[in-house]
Amino acid sequence: MTTATTTFPGLTSGIWAIDPVHSNVGFTVRHLVVSKVRGTFENFSGAITVAEDGTASVNAEIDVKSINTKNADRDAHVRSADFFDAEQFPVATFASTGIRADGEDYIVTGDFTLRGVTRPVELKLEFNGVNPGMGQGPVAGFEATTVINRKDFGISIEMPLEGGGAVVGDKITITLEIEAGLQA
């Protein structure tokens, strides 16, 4: 795993664990060509590891069975072999390969694995800073987005519409709102 020197002000060395109570992993996908379906994953974990020399790496896991689009029938279908095949591939993972400055923001490169397929992705990252926290140690905030093509990960179901287009779009926008706490 390649790491990069961080320039995140106040982000000291150590392991910064993602706080799932104060974080969100969400996505949007085009539906019926004209609207978007939004969803979240209820169960996920991960950490940002910052070494003494300032190099950093990110690792995360998402329980794909924990999808929530506010529609139980749709969620069950997305868990099926048509989409995530969650019985065979219950976890999606991300492992960073690099972090670089991009103006005032950052780009985090890494390997994203979904449905047993690993592809490189780039996340546009905004660092929201560090706060002393509420008696449990410092916390850091991050927001990141990326766009993937579902077909790149073996999700190739076609549900064409009679008038053109498809029920489900190919592009998936993944949005992360992360609060991480420095582990003692």
PDB file of C-alpha atoms in Angstrom, residues 7-12 16 104 106 125-133 138-143 178-181:
ATOM      1  CA  THR A   7      -1.050  18.100   5.337  1.00  0.00           C
ATOM      2  CA  PHE A   8      -4.195  17.785   7.417  1.00  0.00           C
ATOM      3  CA  PRO A   9      -3.750  20.467  10.114  1.00  0.00           C
ATOM      4  CA  GLY A  10      -4.155  18.989  13.592  1.00  0.00           C
ATOM      5  CA  LEU A  11      -4.396  15.368  12.440  1.00  0.00           C
ATOM      6  CA  THR A  12      -1.769  13.792  14.684  1.00  0.00           C
ATOM      7  CA  TRP A  16      -8.377   7.465  13.762  1.00  0.00           C
ATOM      8  CA  GLU A 104      -7.499  23.097  -0.747  1.00  0.00           C
ATOM      9  CA  TYR A 106      -7.352  16.112  -1.477  1.00  0.00           C
ATOM     10  CA  LEU A 125     -11.833  14.509  -0.172  1.00  0.00           C
ATOM     11  CA  GLU A 126     -12.610  17.587   1.880  1.00  0.00           C
ATOM     12  CA  PHE A 127     -10.945  17.741   5.288  1.00  0.00           C
ATOM     13  CA  ASN A 128     -13.243  19.478   7.789  1.00  0.00           C
ATOM     14  CA  GLY A 129     -10.667  19.794  10.560  1.00  0.00           C
ATOM     15  CA  VAL A 130     -10.045  18.441  14.040  1.00  0.00           C
ATOM     16  CA  ASN A 131     -12.001  19.200  17.196  1.00  0.00           C
ATOM     17  CA  PRO A 132     -10.942  18.396  20.789  1.00  0.00           C
ATOM     18  CA  GLY A 133     -14.111  16.307  21.106  1.00  0.00           C
ATOM     19  CA  PRO A 138     -10.025  14.516  19.451  1.00  0.00           C
ATOM     20  CA  VAL A 139     -12.240  13.896  16.423  1.00  0.00           C
ATOM     21  CA  ALA A 140     -11.639  14.677  12.761  1.00  0.00           C
ATOM     22  CA  GLY A 141     -14.155  15.222   9.988  1.00  0.00           C
ATOM     23  CA  PHE A 142     -13.998  14.322   6.317  1.00  0.00           C
ATOM     24  CA  GLU A 143     -16.348  14.376   3.330  1.00  0.00           C
ATOM     25  CA  ILE A 178     -16.966  10.652   8.181  1.00  0.00           C
ATOM     26  CA  GLU A 179     -16.200  11.516  11.783  1.00  0.00           C
ATOM     27  CA  ALA A 180     -13.196   9.664  13.150  1.00  0.00           C
ATOM     28  CA  GLY A 181     -11.809   9.609  16.671  1.00  0.00           C
TER      29      GLY A 181
END
